[in-house]
Amino acid sequence: MKPAVARCLGVLALIPALATGGVACAGTQSPPSSRPSPYPSPIGSTAPTPTPTPTSTSTLSLGSWQMLPAIPAAVPALQGAWTGSELILHTPSYVTGVGSIDLAYTPSTRTWRRLPSNNYPVILTEAGSQVVWDGSELLTFGVQNAALNPSTGKWRPLAASPLGAPSIVAWTGSAVLMWGGGCCDDATNVGASYDPLRNRWTPMPASPLSGRHAGGAWTGTELIVVGGWAHGTTFFRDAAAYNPATSRWRMLPPLPAPRLNASVTWTGTDLLVVGGQASFDSIPYADGWAYRPADNRWHPLPAMPIRRTEHVAVWTGRYLMVWGGQTRATGTAPYSAPPHGFIYDAATRSWLDLPKAPIKARLEALAFWAGDQMLIWGGHAIAYPYLDFFDGATYSP
């Protein structure tokens, strides 16, 4: 099974006001809480591994799904960003080799609009695109290196990223951080930071982690990297954090077992690692773990009733919403689509069933928390033929 290019553990992580072609994997920035931990049985690097059991669920009675209006241009937008008021989709013009197709959706008016195209060349590469919203511009790297100001409609050229296909892309509030990954079966532990004001890239110091495709998220002070895989045969459970203010890495306690293709989401106090797999052929996990920087420990999360991997997740400020992805009952069984998603209530440590979505389950979808609703767009089918989807929906809890 080829790993998906999503903000999952072992693939890509999405940060608020940022997207890199997949799930939204982080919440809003806030300092670590000093309240007592709600988690049982915290673990460090040497503690035994407790086995969380599935919790009983009920369907969330309040809330509803709504289909998004038809898109004005049917293009497989694998990259997108939430600006705080709009979803922007970016697709390089691979057919012509020049320019791009850029669209913006405004939830408040439920309308799409066409944005001006650029006139920059399309670089054909397996590395793909990385897309970041920096508060005023859509920054695109890889296939195109250019920035769009959606307010003025103007584009400008950017310095090309020194990384071929980074695994993690994060916006810190003043810089873009990219780390790990690699094109064409490579697995690197190299990182770099980009200053949009100076249009300059700076190498990050050497990481204590070995080269890999990993998951991670920006916490407001650190970039946390956790688990992942290399070359399709090596799977990791270790973790580390990078602080750009000090240009230093620190090792974190490892996960109790290797994990990849999980969702990795920052809540403001905890890093939630949910679902995923131990290897590409293993049965997906149903459980998860929460890392709290305040006590430097991993805490077990209750398990979802349905195992899943390569799903999307968003943090609402209180709830973790999990949707899509795929599941399987055994290591040899075919993958299937989970029938619905779940909401995790951090206050009660319980899972609730989401109502069934009006769109098909999928991989590599874009997912964002839009202030009062979860916004899902695009992605592709989980089984052959791997058709792209050109639709989306919102869920309002």
XYZ file of C-alpha atoms in Angstrom:
397
model
C 0.000 0.000 0.000
C 1.394 3.347 -0.996
C 1.153 5.892 1.844
C -1.199 8.788 1.264
C -0.005 12.361 1.017
C -2.040 13.732 3.925
C -1.444 15.565 7.251
C -1.303 12.233 8.944
C 1.378 10.651 11.065
C 3.801 9.379 8.490
C 2.684 11.872 5.926
C 1.814 15.559 6.222
C 0.574 17.715 9.076
C -1.664 20.724 8.664
C -1.516 23.683 10.987
C -4.132 26.412 11.604
C -4.079 28.953 8.800
C -2.030 26.448 6.851
C -2.643 23.549 4.563
C -0.391 21.138 2.773
C -2.742 18.933 0.869
C -4.606 17.006 3.473
C -6.063 17.115 6.905
C -6.114 19.881 9.351
C -4.018 18.561 12.156
C -3.708 21.314 14.674
C -5.789 23.623 16.775
C -5.421 27.148 18.002
C -2.359 28.352 19.810
C -2.544 28.666 23.593
C -0.100 28.109 26.456
C 0.077 24.685 28.169
C -2.552 24.223 30.847
C -1.537 23.950 34.497
C -4.677 22.051 35.488
C -4.348 18.402 36.605
C -4.113 15.932 33.741
C -7.431 14.242 32.850
C -5.604 11.244 31.421
C -5.071 7.960 33.275
C -1.793 6.042 33.320
C 0.688 8.513 31.818
C 3.754 6.917 30.265
C 7.300 8.022 29.716
C 10.019 6.256 27.786
C 10.106 3.142 29.973
C 6.573 2.723 31.341
C 4.417 -0.279 30.320
C 1.861 0.209 27.571
C -1.764 0.199 28.719
C -4.370 -0.932 26.203
C -7.238 1.559 25.863
C -10.607 -0.064 25.179
C -13.340 1.295 22.907
C -15.860 3.528 24.611
C -19.585 3.342 24.050
C -20.889 5.962 21.640
C -24.138 7.633 20.750
C -25.014 9.629 17.670
C -24.619 13.356 18.111
C -28.187 14.631 18.102
C -27.302 18.235 17.336
C -25.614 19.253 14.125
C -25.945 18.585 10.437
C -24.089 18.061 7.179
C -24.540 20.257 4.132
C -23.191 19.750 0.637
C -20.975 22.492 -0.757
C -22.152 24.142 -3.972
C -20.666 22.860 -7.220
C -17.123 23.974 -7.933
C -16.712 26.254 -10.994
C -13.733 24.282 -12.344
C -13.419 20.500 -11.939
C -9.731 20.199 -11.112
C -8.148 17.770 -8.613
C -7.070 20.369 -6.039
C -4.715 18.450 -3.745
C -3.510 21.643 -2.105
C -5.519 24.201 -0.199
C -5.531 26.563 2.764
C -8.014 28.110 5.157
C -7.470 31.848 5.448
C -9.804 32.525 8.349
C -12.677 33.453 6.050
C -12.149 31.476 2.830
C -10.979 28.114 1.553
C -8.447 28.628 -1.241
C -7.714 25.767 -3.643
C -4.534 25.822 -5.733
C -3.887 23.581 -8.754
C -0.885 24.124 -11.062
C -1.785 23.992 -14.764
C -0.069 20.717 -15.592
C -1.661 20.513 -19.045
C -0.317 23.845 -20.317
C 2.830 23.837 -18.174
C 2.277 27.461 -17.149
C 0.003 29.130 -14.622
C -2.505 27.742 -12.151
C -6.188 27.347 -11.378
C -7.083 29.005 -8.092
C -10.508 29.096 -6.478
C -11.880 30.519 -3.229
C -14.950 29.365 -1.292
C -16.621 31.650 1.268
C -18.754 29.738 3.803
C -20.657 32.832 4.942
C -22.118 33.321 1.435
C -21.769 29.694 0.209
C -20.169 30.959 -3.011
C -17.072 30.166 -5.068
C -14.984 32.721 -6.918
C -12.201 32.370 -9.466
C -8.879 33.920 -8.440
C -6.322 35.289 -10.925
C -3.900 32.751 -12.334
C -0.152 33.234 -12.221
C 2.184 33.062 -15.212
C 4.924 30.982 -13.589
C 6.177 27.689 -15.023
C 4.949 24.359 -13.686
C 7.829 22.167 -12.508
C 6.986 18.517 -13.101
C 8.255 16.690 -10.032
C 7.208 13.807 -7.811
C 7.795 16.132 -4.870
C 4.390 17.763 -5.377
C 3.286 21.115 -3.984
C 3.366 22.624 -0.526
C 0.830 25.355 0.223
C 0.834 27.671 3.247
C -1.339 30.600 4.310
C 0.771 33.179 6.145
C -1.982 35.588 7.129
C -1.974 37.668 3.971
C -0.662 35.503 1.111
C -0.983 31.961 -0.191
C 2.596 30.664 -0.415
C 3.168 27.808 -2.878
C 6.367 25.789 -3.160
C 7.571 22.802 -5.159
C 5.648 22.601 -8.436
C 5.418 26.404 -8.392
C 7.256 28.885 -6.196
C 4.969 31.876 -5.972
C 2.705 33.799 -3.586
C -0.851 35.040 -4.191
C -2.480 37.925 -2.349
C -6.196 37.096 -2.726
C -7.210 40.638 -1.746
C -5.300 42.256 -4.613
C -5.167 39.282 -6.968
C -1.437 39.784 -7.456
C 1.234 37.074 -7.553
C 4.946 37.370 -6.789
C 7.835 34.907 -7.208
C 9.301 33.099 -4.185
C 12.685 31.538 -3.528
C 12.445 27.822 -4.232
C 12.363 25.446 -1.289
C 15.625 23.532 -0.742
C 13.636 20.439 0.298
C 12.342 18.097 -2.385
C 9.203 16.749 -0.695
C 8.979 17.680 2.979
C 6.900 15.486 5.239
C 5.880 18.264 7.622
C 5.049 21.865 6.734
C 4.066 24.343 9.458
C 3.432 28.058 9.762
C 4.736 29.525 13.034
C 3.253 32.992 12.733
C 6.427 34.445 11.236
C 8.090 31.629 9.264
C 7.417 28.419 7.373
C 9.059 25.288 8.797
C 9.606 22.249 6.581
C 11.146 18.978 7.721
C 11.800 15.377 6.674
C 10.163 13.403 3.898
C 11.906 13.201 0.561
C 11.090 12.615 -3.063
C 11.286 9.345 -4.936
C 11.547 6.940 -1.957
C 14.083 9.086 -0.102
C 13.789 9.555 3.660
C 15.622 12.591 5.024
C 15.946 14.274 8.413
C 16.766 17.663 6.915
C 14.745 20.797 7.639
C 14.614 24.446 6.631
C 12.749 27.617 7.592
C 11.434 30.271 5.222
C 11.078 33.978 6.039
C 8.440 35.466 3.688
C 9.488 39.056 4.478
C 13.073 38.430 3.384
C 12.193 35.729 0.851
C 14.985 33.627 2.284
C 15.466 30.005 3.333
C 17.648 29.030 6.314
C 18.709 25.432 7.085
C 17.477 24.019 10.382
C 20.060 22.429 12.707
C 20.559 18.680 12.488
C 17.703 16.648 13.916
C 18.241 13.865 16.491
C 15.737 11.746 14.536
C 16.709 9.550 11.606
C 15.359 10.302 8.133
C 11.653 9.571 7.672
C 8.210 10.546 6.534
C 6.476 11.574 9.753
C 3.555 13.375 11.304
C 3.721 16.467 13.431
C 2.266 19.810 14.395
C 3.195 23.309 15.534
C 2.349 23.986 19.189
C 2.927 27.712 19.267
C 6.516 27.316 20.474
C 7.766 24.020 19.036
C 7.442 21.810 15.986
C 6.762 18.285 17.263
C 7.705 15.347 15.022
C 6.444 11.891 15.974
C 6.654 8.336 14.581
C 6.596 7.726 10.834
C 8.319 5.448 8.347
C 11.292 5.166 5.999
C 11.685 3.243 2.730
C 8.437 1.345 3.348
C 10.129 -1.125 5.677
C 11.206 0.808 8.783
C 8.634 2.214 11.202
C 9.257 4.574 14.122
C 7.842 5.380 17.546
C 10.339 8.029 18.657
C 9.598 11.747 18.758
C 11.367 15.097 19.036
C 10.553 18.806 19.240
C 12.261 21.752 17.545
C 12.195 25.266 19.004
C 12.987 27.885 16.318
C 13.521 30.576 18.969
C 16.540 28.691 20.321
C 17.370 26.680 17.169
C 17.452 23.549 19.335
C 15.941 20.084 19.197
C 14.964 17.994 22.202
C 14.022 14.332 22.342
C 10.562 13.432 23.655
C 9.417 10.173 25.248
C 8.629 7.692 22.454
C 5.198 6.365 21.611
C 4.533 2.912 23.078
C 4.631 1.398 19.560
C 5.428 2.520 15.989
C 2.672 4.543 14.343
C 2.181 6.049 10.895
C -0.739 7.461 8.889
C -2.435 8.695 12.079
C -3.965 12.124 12.497
C -1.753 14.484 14.511
C -3.606 17.434 16.033
C -2.594 20.186 18.444
C -5.335 21.243 20.870
C -3.620 24.124 22.610
C -2.418 21.901 25.462
C -1.968 18.417 23.985
C -0.784 16.723 20.812
C -3.404 14.096 19.879
C -2.182 11.131 17.810
C -5.226 9.079 16.760
C -5.592 5.944 14.629
C -2.992 5.020 12.027
C -1.021 1.791 11.750
C 2.117 0.088 13.045
C 3.111 -0.754 9.441
C 1.538 -0.542 6.006
C 0.183 -4.097 6.232
C -1.047 -4.014 9.829
C -4.589 -3.629 11.132
C -5.324 0.056 11.777
C -5.345 1.330 15.345
C -8.556 2.436 17.039
C -6.844 4.093 19.976
C -4.738 7.184 20.344
C -2.250 8.966 22.568
C -2.012 12.511 23.884
C 1.359 14.149 24.497
C 1.258 16.989 27.014
C 4.370 19.211 26.992
C 3.540 20.383 30.518
C 4.406 16.952 31.977
C 6.412 15.536 29.035
C 4.358 12.323 28.941
C 2.100 10.349 26.641
C -1.404 9.628 27.957
C -3.736 6.963 26.502
C -6.931 8.041 24.759
C -10.070 5.871 24.669
C -10.366 3.874 21.463
C -12.762 4.650 18.646
C -15.361 1.918 17.962
C -14.023 1.664 14.383
C -10.339 1.423 13.535
C -9.149 3.793 10.857
C -6.061 5.109 9.109
C -5.323 7.941 6.657
C -8.321 9.896 7.922
C -8.663 13.628 8.538
C -9.099 15.358 11.882
C -9.812 18.905 13.046
C -9.838 20.471 16.517
C -12.764 22.766 17.335
C -11.555 24.140 20.649
C -13.235 21.375 22.647
C -13.861 18.487 20.259
C -11.698 16.430 17.931
C -13.615 15.606 14.750
C -12.416 12.523 12.865
C -13.736 11.613 9.407
C -12.930 9.547 6.315
C -9.910 7.328 5.831
C -10.086 3.560 5.588
C -10.259 0.493 7.795
C -9.746 -3.282 7.645
C -10.538 -6.160 9.995
C -7.349 -8.186 9.412
C -3.936 -7.648 7.890
C -5.001 -9.482 4.727
C -8.553 -8.159 4.388
C -9.295 -5.484 1.790
C -9.648 -1.921 2.967
C -13.134 -0.461 3.271
C -14.580 2.944 4.029
C -15.730 3.614 7.607
C -19.485 4.331 7.519
C -19.237 7.607 9.463
C -16.953 9.733 11.548
C -16.609 10.448 15.242
C -16.348 13.355 17.644
C -14.062 13.012 20.660
C -15.141 15.047 23.674
C -11.962 15.815 25.590
C -13.943 16.915 28.660
C -15.784 13.595 29.075
C -13.214 11.354 27.326
C -15.901 9.812 25.152
C -16.581 9.349 21.445
C -19.827 10.299 19.686
C -20.932 9.080 16.258
C -21.156 11.754 13.595
C -24.233 11.554 11.347
C -23.504 9.971 7.979
C -21.987 12.462 5.559
C -23.627 13.239 2.179
C -20.277 12.620 0.446
C -18.345 9.378 0.010
C -15.532 8.431 2.375
C -12.116 9.175 0.872
C -8.389 9.622 1.307
C -6.247 12.745 0.950
C -9.178 15.090 1.522
C -8.660 18.646 2.683
C -10.159 19.298 6.134
C -10.339 22.522 8.133
C -12.128 23.943 11.137
C -13.815 27.071 9.792
C -14.787 28.609 13.127
C -18.224 27.024 13.428
C -18.079 24.083 11.017
C -15.788 21.337 9.725
C -15.087 21.838 6.034
C -14.200 18.805 3.872
C -13.140 19.090 0.225
C -11.779 16.788 -2.502
C -9.694 13.676 -1.980
C -9.865 10.404 -3.884
C -11.526 6.987 -3.672
C -9.971 4.377 -1.374
C -10.228 1.546 -3.932
C -9.284 1.170 -7.586
C -10.031 3.096 -9.737
C -8.665 5.849 -7.483
C -10.994 8.532 -8.819
C -10.635 12.109 -7.664
C -13.592 13.768 -5.961
C -14.641 17.279 -6.900
C -17.145 17.797 -4.114
C -17.230 18.639 -0.456
C -19.445 19.169 2.570
C -19.540 20.947 5.895
C -20.560 19.617 9.303
C -21.883 22.077 11.867
C -22.010 20.682 15.410
